[in-house]
Structures are given as C-alpha cells and as structure tokens.
Amino acid sequence: KSLSDTPPPRRPFSRVTEEDLTFFRTLLPGRTITDPDLLESSNVDWLKSVRGSSEVLLRPQTTEEVSQILRYCNSHNLAVNPQGGNTGLVGGSVPVYDEIVLSTALMNNILHFNDVSGILTCQSGCILENLSLYLEERGHIMPLDLGAKGSCQIGGNVATNAGGLRLLRYGSLHGTVLGLEVVLADGRVLDCLSTLRKDNTGYDLKQLFIGSEGTLGVITAVSILCPQKPKSVNVVFLGCETFEQLLKTFQLSKRMLGEILSAYEFLDSECLNLLKTHLKLQNPVSDCPFYIVIETQGSDPNHDEEKLHNFLEEAMASSLVVDGTVATEEGKIKALWSMRERITEALTHDGFTYKYDISLPVERIYQLVTDMRRHLGDRAKSVVGYGHVGDGNLHLNITSPAKNAALLAAIEPFVYEWTAKFQGSISAEHGLGLKKRNYIHYSLGVRWRVFPPCR
Ligand code: FAD
Ligand code: 2HG
Ligand code: ZN
C-alpha cells in the first residue's frame, strides 16, 4: 500500500465541546460555523481528493481574533487547520480528522500601498487576483501569478511559497516578501511586518514562515514588493518537434529577449489533447509534440516587438520551432495563456489524477515523463508533462478512470526514486501537505558532512 494513502494517526487532541463553541460564538458572533452544509466546502480540497470531518469553521477578521482563537485552542488542546483559498494541491488545506478550520477569507483588507516604492501591505486573506486588479489601477502588478489566482489568497501563497508563471522574472516569495505578521500557536503575535528592502539587523525570521504550510503559525498580514505594470506585454505560442529543441529555444529566448522575458512555460501534446477533449480549446498552431508559451513584459512596445520579431525569425530559421502565433491584444493573450493555465482543470475531467510537482536539472525534466510512460504502459489513462521550464519544474500528472491502488503502487515510489537519483526535489512549488509528507526524505536538501579531526 502506498504511503500516500496512509494519513498520520489522530493525535490525542480534545474534541470540541459546547463550552468551546460558546467561547467561539462570543468571540466571533455569526462567524462560528457549525452547519454541516456550510462546512462541506472547507472539509474537501480543490481536487476533491481528500476529505476531513471538521465540525467547526472559524472566520476571524482581525489579527487579535486569530490570536484569541489560537491562545484558546492551545490551552484547551484543540487542533487547528489554517485555510486560505483552499486551492492547495497536496491535501494540506483541509483537516485530516476533526481539526477546527481557521479560515482567513474575511481578513481581506488592503492596509497600505506606497506607489513610490511599490510596496503593498495587506491582510493575508486577500485574493491574489483582487490584489492584482487593485495594483493595476495604480500602475503596478503582483510579482506572482498562478492559475488559481481567482481563489487563492496571498497568505496561502506565502504559506506554500507558491511559484507560478512569472517566478523566472520576479523571483520567489523569499525575495519579494518584505515582511510578515504571524500568530504563533500559543497566540503570541510575531510582528515582522517590515516594509524595508534592506534590513540586516539580526536573523531574517520571516523566511521560516515562507513555505511552512501552516505548521509554524497563522500568517495574518503580508508586505510585498510589487513591480511596475509593464507598458507592453506579448505572448507567443510555439510548436516544436523535440524537447531538446524546446530547451535550445529557451537558451535562445534568454539570449535574444534578455530582460523582457517574463515566462517560459511548456506543455506536451497529451496536454493539448486534454484541453481539446475536455475544455473544447483549439490548438492555435499546427499539431506538434511540444508547445511553448513565452511571455515578454517591457516598457517600450516598439523595442519589445523588434526583439520578439528577431527572436522568432531566428527560432524559425534555425528550425528550432515549426509553427507559432503571437498575441499583443488582451483577449488573445488571455486565450493563449488558457492553453497553459487550464491544464489542471482539464485533468480533473480526465479521471482521478495523481500529481507530481518535481524540480530537476532542466535538461532532465521531460525524461521523467517518457520513463514513466514506458514504466506504466497501458496501466494509466493519460501521462502528461507540462510546467515551468524556466524554473526546472515539471508537473507530471497521471490519470486513471477511478482511484486505482495498483496504479498508485506502480507510480510510487518509482517517481520519487527517479527524482532522488537525479538530485531533484519531490516538492518544487506545491508543498508537502498530507500527500507528500511521507516522502520528504527523498529530497530533503540538508545533509551534514563531518571531516575527521587532523592528526
Ligand atoms: P490553501 O490551499 O488554503 O492552503 C495551502 C496551505 O497553506 C495549507 O497547508 C494551509 O494550512 C496553509 N495556509 C493557508 N493560509 C495560511 C495562512 N494565512 N497562514 C498559515 N498557513 C496558511 N501553486 C504554485 O505554486 N504554482 C502554480 O502555478 C499553481 N497553480 C495552480 C493552479 C490551479 C488551477 C490550482 C487549483 C492550484 C495551483 N497551485 C499552484 C497550488 C495553489 O494554488 C497554491 O499552493 C496556493 O498558493 C495556495 O493558496 P491558498 O490560499 O488556496 O491556500
Ligand atoms: C501549474 O503550474 C500549477 O499549472 C498546477 O502548479 C500544476 O496541476 C498541476 O499539476
Ligand atoms: Zn506550477
């Protein structure tokens, strides 16, 4: 039996009593939810693959309320599961058993924006897309973007250290998050909500919470450095014959597009089939084994277009790509991005999905897909590969008509052993959650080396 299917045992936490509910109802009148129908969506993850049985959902609005909740739960031995937009893909956002769900959905105020420095400070429950819209009106953008933007929250993004589509350009949240406010399990508030770009006074405590997936405290506010809104955006969708050519095109794009390159993503032909079959999206170019989505963001449309034109001419002339289409207008840009962003959604219609979010040396990333296809033969319905080439991050997804223990046993630990063999990471950007927690040893990056003393 795969370890993925084995949840940790329920620890000896207390069960919620009437007395506890009275405390919560007094603290959060109208925001202490116990109606099972209203709790349903908080107990099930986005993929509908894991389900908890929580009987209480708390919806605080302020840091003080979060602090009172955690202090109370800590002293009464009650387990708590922080929840943002519940778009996590590793089963970490919902309870395993009857943990209280602490939702940050009502903590959605923007606290401050400085349009000189581009630094935004907001509560952790702000939805990523709402922040983007707010910033765009002020000539800025969020430094991260992901397909779940309409539901995921900035607190959840920080808690998972989400990567997304533009990490290549704007870097990880470890660089763009400037400050955090976090409530620890005993209710103490750790105030690191700095808005300074430089601060070397002591240890950088906030870094510990970026990617901590709710295990160290509840993030209640975030300050983040936001880039200027680009004056010109172009998106290109290209078709390509081999993965080697796709990688060469990546090198060429870095060389010829330089500072305006903001995303370099890929999908294989199986992904495109799923988009066609399940979402009725049409291939904008001719059929190829691989497709590339390139985005440029810059400050001068003429300059960007000239660079892009030269790059495309070179890519075509050297036969690295066989077909392509360019979008400069918003509607077409969105349509091209859908071909990449909606693969996760298409997969949910294909059957039960086994998801792997792997970091590898970039030249290896597609080899895992071909090896897995060979390894599984006809046991899987679809084996697809897509992801963030620019970050060396593969999303390997495998579907079957229904949950299938034999198929899972064929995939795991094969996929983890393969990844470990090439010093990859089994959790590139989605986190460990419930689904990957038992596999952490395959890629835990820290190793000690001790040399014997000199004689
Ligand atoms: P949730 O799913 O609610 O929670 C995720 C984890 O964070 C849980 O462990 C939870 O306990 C913890 N948590 C949430 N809020 C807090 C808080 N305030 N304080 C402490 N802990 C907290 N991920 C990527 O990295 N890149 C992508 O490109 C990407 N694309 C996606 C596309 C789709 C269609 C979907 C469905 C998901 C995608 N994801 C992606 C995964 C997911 O959206 C991200 O992990 C996102 O950052 C989760 O945010 P959330 O608010 O939904 O958090
Ligand atoms: C993406 O890059 C997300 O689209 C989701 O990280 C990946 O569904 C997946 O496997
Ligand atoms: Zn991703």
Tab-separated table of N, CA, C and O in Angstrom, residues 336-404:
chain	number	residue	atom	x	y	z
A	336	LEU	N	-4.312	32.570	-25.206
A	336	LEU	CA	-3.081	31.756	-25.286
A	336	LEU	C	-2.673	31.266	-23.903
A	336	LEU	O	-2.277	30.107	-23.733
A	337	TRP	N	-2.799	32.145	-22.901
A	337	TRP	CA	-2.445	31.698	-21.546
A	337	TRP	C	-3.352	30.557	-21.063
A	337	TRP	O	-2.926	29.691	-20.288
A	338	SER	N	-4.616	30.559	-21.547
A	338	SER	CA	-5.543	29.480	-21.133
A	338	SER	C	-4.994	28.111	-21.501
A	338	SER	O	-5.224	27.124	-20.807
A	339	MET	N	-4.268	28.055	-22.629
A	339	MET	CA	-3.723	26.774	-23.081
A	339	MET	C	-2.740	26.215	-22.060
A	339	MET	O	-2.479	25.023	-22.015
A	340	ARG	N	-2.179	27.069	-21.267
A	340	ARG	CA	-1.250	26.602	-20.234
A	340	ARG	C	-1.929	26.547	-18.861
A	340	ARG	O	-1.815	25.564	-18.137
A	341	GLU	N	-2.679	27.612	-18.540
A	341	GLU	CA	-3.230	27.722	-17.177
A	341	GLU	C	-4.358	26.736	-16.895
A	341	GLU	O	-4.617	26.421	-15.742
A	342	ARG	N	-5.064	26.289	-17.966
A	342	ARG	CA	-6.252	25.466	-17.710
A	342	ARG	C	-5.994	23.958	-17.807
A	342	ARG	O	-6.918	23.157	-17.785
A	343	ILE	N	-4.717	23.569	-17.861
A	343	ILE	CA	-4.427	22.122	-17.954
A	343	ILE	C	-4.880	21.404	-16.668
A	343	ILE	O	-5.470	20.316	-16.716
A	344	THR	N	-4.627	22.029	-15.529
A	344	THR	CA	-5.028	21.422	-14.245
A	344	THR	C	-6.533	21.146	-14.235
A	344	THR	O	-6.987	20.079	-13.802
A	345	GLU	N	-7.283	22.122	-14.741
A	345	GLU	CA	-8.752	21.972	-14.809
A	345	GLU	C	-9.125	20.842	-15.790
A	345	GLU	O	-9.972	20.001	-15.471
A	346	ALA	N	-8.457	20.816	-16.954
A	346	ALA	CA	-8.761	19.767	-17.945
A	346	ALA	C	-8.516	18.380	-17.343
A	346	ALA	O	-9.285	17.441	-17.580
A	347	LEU	N	-7.453	18.268	-16.558
A	347	LEU	CA	-7.112	16.970	-15.957
A	347	LEU	C	-8.217	16.471	-15.029
A	347	LEU	O	-8.453	15.258	-14.941
A	348	THR	N	-8.884	17.392	-14.341
A	348	THR	CA	-9.930	16.945	-13.397
A	348	THR	C	-11.070	16.255	-14.141
A	348	THR	O	-11.797	15.462	-13.553
A	349	HIS	N	-11.221	16.568	-15.437
A	349	HIS	CA	-12.292	15.917	-16.215
A	349	HIS	C	-11.836	14.596	-16.822
A	349	HIS	O	-12.625	13.864	-17.412
A	350	ASP	N	-10.537	14.330	-16.731
A	350	ASP	CA	-9.999	13.128	-17.390
A	350	ASP	C	-10.110	11.895	-16.505
A	350	ASP	O	-10.006	10.781	-16.984
A	351	GLY	N	-10.257	12.119	-15.202
A	351	GLY	CA	-10.339	10.986	-14.281
A	351	GLY	C	-9.647	11.319	-12.977
A	351	GLY	O	-9.350	12.490	-12.704
A	352	PHE	N	-9.392	10.300	-12.186
A	352	PHE	CA	-8.672	10.536	-10.932
A	352	PHE	C	-7.215	10.871	-11.289
A	352	PHE	O	-6.597	10.182	-12.103
A	353	THR	N	-6.700	11.945	-10.674
A	353	THR	CA	-5.377	12.418	-11.099
A	353	THR	C	-4.332	12.242	-9.997
A	353	THR	O	-4.543	12.662	-8.863
A	354	TYR	N	-3.225	11.647	-10.371
A	354	TYR	CA	-2.050	11.569	-9.483
A	354	TYR	C	-1.093	12.662	-9.929
A	354	TYR	O	-0.696	12.703	-11.102
A	355	LYS	N	-0.749	13.549	-8.974
A	355	LYS	CA	0.013	14.760	-9.318
A	355	LYS	C	1.419	14.720	-8.754
A	355	LYS	O	1.592	14.414	-7.578
A	356	TYR	N	2.376	15.089	-9.568
A	356	TYR	CA	3.770	15.154	-9.106
A	356	TYR	C	4.354	16.478	-9.558
A	356	TYR	O	4.204	16.877	-10.719
A	357	ASP	N	4.990	17.132	-8.618
A	357	ASP	CA	5.468	18.514	-8.795
A	357	ASP	C	6.968	18.476	-8.503
A	357	ASP	O	7.400	18.568	-7.372
A	358	ILE	N	7.738	18.262	-9.573
A	358	ILE	CA	9.130	17.851	-9.426
A	358	ILE	C	10.100	18.923	-9.926
A	358	ILE	O	9.904	19.475	-11.006
A	359	SER	N	11.137	19.193	-9.146
A	359	SER	CA	12.251	20.032	-9.627
A	359	SER	C	13.391	19.126	-10.051
A	359	SER	O	13.743	18.179	-9.317
A	360	LEU	N	13.969	19.430	-11.204
A	360	LEU	CA	15.095	18.628	-11.705
A	360	LEU	C	16.034	19.537	-12.482
A	360	LEU	O	15.613	20.625	-12.904
A	361	PRO	N	17.262	19.104	-12.705
A	361	PRO	CA	18.076	19.840	-13.659
A	361	PRO	C	17.261	19.939	-14.953
A	361	PRO	O	16.689	18.929	-15.403
A	362	VAL	N	17.183	21.143	-15.527
A	362	VAL	CA	16.186	21.380	-16.576
A	362	VAL	C	16.292	20.399	-17.758
A	362	VAL	O	15.277	19.998	-18.339
A	363	GLU	N	17.501	19.956	-18.079
A	363	GLU	CA	17.652	19.064	-19.242
A	363	GLU	C	17.051	17.680	-18.976
A	363	GLU	O	16.888	16.873	-19.882
A	364	ARG	N	16.684	17.390	-17.710
A	364	ARG	CA	16.136	16.069	-17.371
A	364	ARG	C	14.619	16.054	-17.314
A	364	ARG	O	14.025	14.981	-17.187
A	365	ILE	N	13.983	17.254	-17.263
A	365	ILE	CA	12.593	17.232	-16.798
A	365	ILE	C	11.660	16.366	-17.649
A	365	ILE	O	10.781	15.724	-17.093
A	366	TYR	N	11.878	16.313	-18.960
A	366	TYR	CA	10.917	15.526	-19.740
A	366	TYR	C	11.249	14.039	-19.758
A	366	TYR	O	10.375	13.194	-20.003
A	367	GLN	N	12.491	13.718	-19.431
A	367	GLN	CA	12.887	12.296	-19.392
A	367	GLN	C	12.035	11.524	-18.379
A	367	GLN	O	11.711	10.362	-18.579
A	368	LEU	N	11.668	12.211	-17.290
A	368	LEU	CA	10.828	11.540	-16.287
A	368	LEU	C	9.467	11.167	-16.890
A	368	LEU	O	8.926	10.097	-16.598
A	369	VAL	N	8.935	12.022	-17.744
A	369	VAL	CA	7.627	11.727	-18.350
A	369	VAL	C	7.739	10.515	-19.278
A	369	VAL	O	6.922	9.583	-19.205
A	370	THR	N	8.768	10.501	-20.115
A	370	THR	CA	8.892	9.372	-21.057
A	370	THR	C	9.194	8.076	-20.299
A	370	THR	O	8.644	7.024	-20.624
A	371	ASP	N	10.032	8.164	-19.279
A	371	ASP	CA	10.326	6.952	-18.492
A	371	ASP	C	9.070	6.446	-17.779
A	371	ASP	O	8.828	5.245	-17.686
A	372	MET	N	8.288	7.389	-17.266
A	372	MET	CA	7.061	6.980	-16.565
A	372	MET	C	6.074	6.328	-17.539
A	372	MET	O	5.454	5.306	-17.220
A	373	ARG	N	5.955	6.907	-18.735
A	373	ARG	CA	5.051	6.319	-19.750
A	373	ARG	C	5.467	4.885	-20.060
A	373	ARG	O	4.642	3.971	-20.092
A	374	ARG	N	6.758	4.705	-20.238
A	374	ARG	CA	7.271	3.362	-20.568
A	374	ARG	C	7.004	2.419	-19.393
A	374	ARG	O	6.544	1.299	-19.563
A	375	HIS	N	7.274	2.920	-18.189
A	375	HIS	CA	7.125	2.119	-16.972
A	375	HIS	C	5.665	1.680	-16.762
A	375	HIS	O	5.409	0.540	-16.379
A	376	LEU	N	4.718	2.598	-17.045
A	376	LEU	CA	3.314	2.275	-16.750
A	376	LEU	C	2.618	1.529	-17.892
A	376	LEU	O	1.627	0.833	-17.653
A	377	GLY	N	3.134	1.674	-19.110
A	377	GLY	CA	2.482	1.019	-20.251
A	377	GLY	C	1.039	1.457	-20.347
A	377	GLY	O	0.739	2.650	-20.228
A	378	ASP	N	0.117	0.463	-20.503
A	378	ASP	CA	-1.284	0.875	-20.657
A	378	ASP	C	-2.042	0.901	-19.325
A	378	ASP	O	-3.274	0.929	-19.299
A	379	ARG	N	-1.297	0.908	-18.211
A	379	ARG	CA	-1.998	0.911	-16.916
A	379	ARG	C	-2.628	2.267	-16.594
A	379	ARG	O	-3.547	2.359	-15.801
A	380	ALA	N	-2.063	3.348	-17.182
A	380	ALA	CA	-2.618	4.682	-16.916
A	380	ALA	C	-3.474	5.129	-18.092
A	380	ALA	O	-3.276	4.675	-19.220
A	381	LYS	N	-4.428	6.035	-17.823
A	381	LYS	CA	-5.232	6.585	-18.924
A	381	LYS	C	-4.412	7.650	-19.661
A	381	LYS	O	-4.217	7.572	-20.860
A	382	SER	N	-3.904	8.637	-18.921
A	382	SER	CA	-3.039	9.657	-19.535
A	382	SER	C	-1.814	9.882	-18.653
A	382	SER	O	-1.909	9.837	-17.422
A	383	VAL	N	-0.683	10.115	-19.295
A	383	VAL	CA	0.536	10.529	-18.584
A	383	VAL	C	0.981	11.814	-19.270
A	383	VAL	O	1.378	11.776	-20.443
A	384	VAL	N	0.858	12.940	-18.586
A	384	VAL	CA	1.145	14.212	-19.253
A	384	VAL	C	2.234	14.986	-18.520
A	384	VAL	O	2.423	14.840	-17.309
A	385	GLY	N	2.945	15.807	-19.295
A	385	GLY	CA	4.002	16.633	-18.715
A	385	GLY	C	3.828	18.083	-19.144
A	385	GLY	O	3.539	18.363	-20.306
A	386	TYR	N	3.939	18.981	-18.197
A	386	TYR	CA	3.921	20.416	-18.501
A	386	TYR	C	4.622	21.136	-17.363
A	386	TYR	O	5.029	20.497	-16.396
A	387	GLY	N	4.782	22.431	-17.473
A	387	GLY	CA	5.377	23.112	-16.326
A	387	GLY	C	6.214	24.311	-16.676
A	387	GLY	O	6.128	24.883	-17.768
A	388	HIS	N	7.020	24.650	-15.682
A	388	HIS	CA	7.776	25.899	-15.692
A	388	HIS	C	9.214	25.585	-16.114
A	388	HIS	O	10.080	25.362	-15.259
A	389	VAL	N	9.461	25.549	-17.421
A	389	VAL	CA	10.798	25.180	-17.918
A	389	VAL	C	11.847	26.117	-17.319
A	389	VAL	O	12.911	25.692	-16.878
A	390	GLY	N	11.489	27.406	-17.291
A	390	GLY	CA	12.436	28.400	-16.796
A	390	GLY	C	12.897	28.122	-15.372
A	390	GLY	O	13.962	28.578	-14.962
A	391	ASP	N	12.100	27.393	-14.609
A	391	ASP	CA	12.461	27.091	-13.208
A	391	ASP	C	12.874	25.635	-13.025
A	391	ASP	O	13.061	25.186	-11.888
A	392	GLY	N	12.975	24.871	-14.107
A	392	GLY	CA	13.318	23.441	-13.974
A	392	GLY	C	12.248	22.678	-13.203
A	392	GLY	O	12.538	21.757	-12.443
A	393	ASN	N	10.986	23.062	-13.387
A	393	ASN	CA	9.883	22.494	-12.593
A	393	ASN	C	8.884	21.779	-13.507
A	393	ASN	O	8.217	22.407	-14.314
A	394	LEU	N	8.834	20.465	-13.355
A	394	LEU	CA	7.911	19.639	-14.149
A	394	LEU	C	6.644	19.335	-13.362
A	394	LEU	O	6.707	18.969	-12.191
A	395	HIS	N	5.480	19.444	-14.031
A	395	HIS	CA	4.242	18.920	-13.466
A	395	HIS	C	3.905	17.645	-14.227
A	395	HIS	O	3.481	17.690	-15.388
A	396	LEU	N	4.164	16.532	-13.581
A	396	LEU	CA	3.840	15.225	-14.161
A	396	LEU	C	2.486	14.807	-13.593
A	396	LEU	O	2.326	14.742	-12.367
A	397	ASN	N	1.534	14.584	-14.453
A	397	ASN	CA	0.203	14.186	-13.998
A	397	ASN	C	-0.206	12.888	-14.675
A	397	ASN	O	-0.002	12.722	-15.885
A	398	ILE	N	-0.791	12.008	-13.878
A	398	ILE	CA	-1.185	10.692	-14.399
A	398	ILE	C	-2.643	10.469	-14.027
A	398	ILE	O	-3.015	10.670	-12.865
A	399	THR	N	-3.452	10.087	-15.002
A	399	THR	CA	-4.863	9.879	-14.670
A	399	THR	C	-5.276	8.420	-14.880
A	399	THR	O	-4.640	7.683	-15.633
A	400	SER	N	-6.346	8.056	-14.180
A	400	SER	CA	-6.984	6.758	-14.414
A	400	SER	C	-8.485	6.974	-14.227
A	400	SER	O	-8.883	7.942	-13.576
A	401	PRO	N	-9.315	6.111	-14.816
A	401	PRO	CA	-10.758	6.363	-14.747
A	401	PRO	C	-11.262	6.543	-13.309
A	401	PRO	O	-12.177	7.316	-13.066
A	402	ALA	N	-10.645	5.837	-12.363
A	402	ALA	CA	-11.043	5.987	-10.960
A	402	ALA	C	-9.792	5.783	-10.107
A	402	ALA	O	-8.747	5.376	-10.625
A	403	LYS	N	-9.912	6.063	-8.811
A	403	LYS	CA	-8.784	5.844	-7.908
A	403	LYS	C	-8.344	4.388	-8.052
A	403	LYS	O	-9.199	3.487	-8.087
A	404	ASN	N	-7.022	4.178	-8.141
A	404	ASN	CA	-6.573	2.850	-8.515
A	404	ASN	C	-5.301	2.506	-7.723
A	404	ASN	O	-4.219	3.015	-8.004
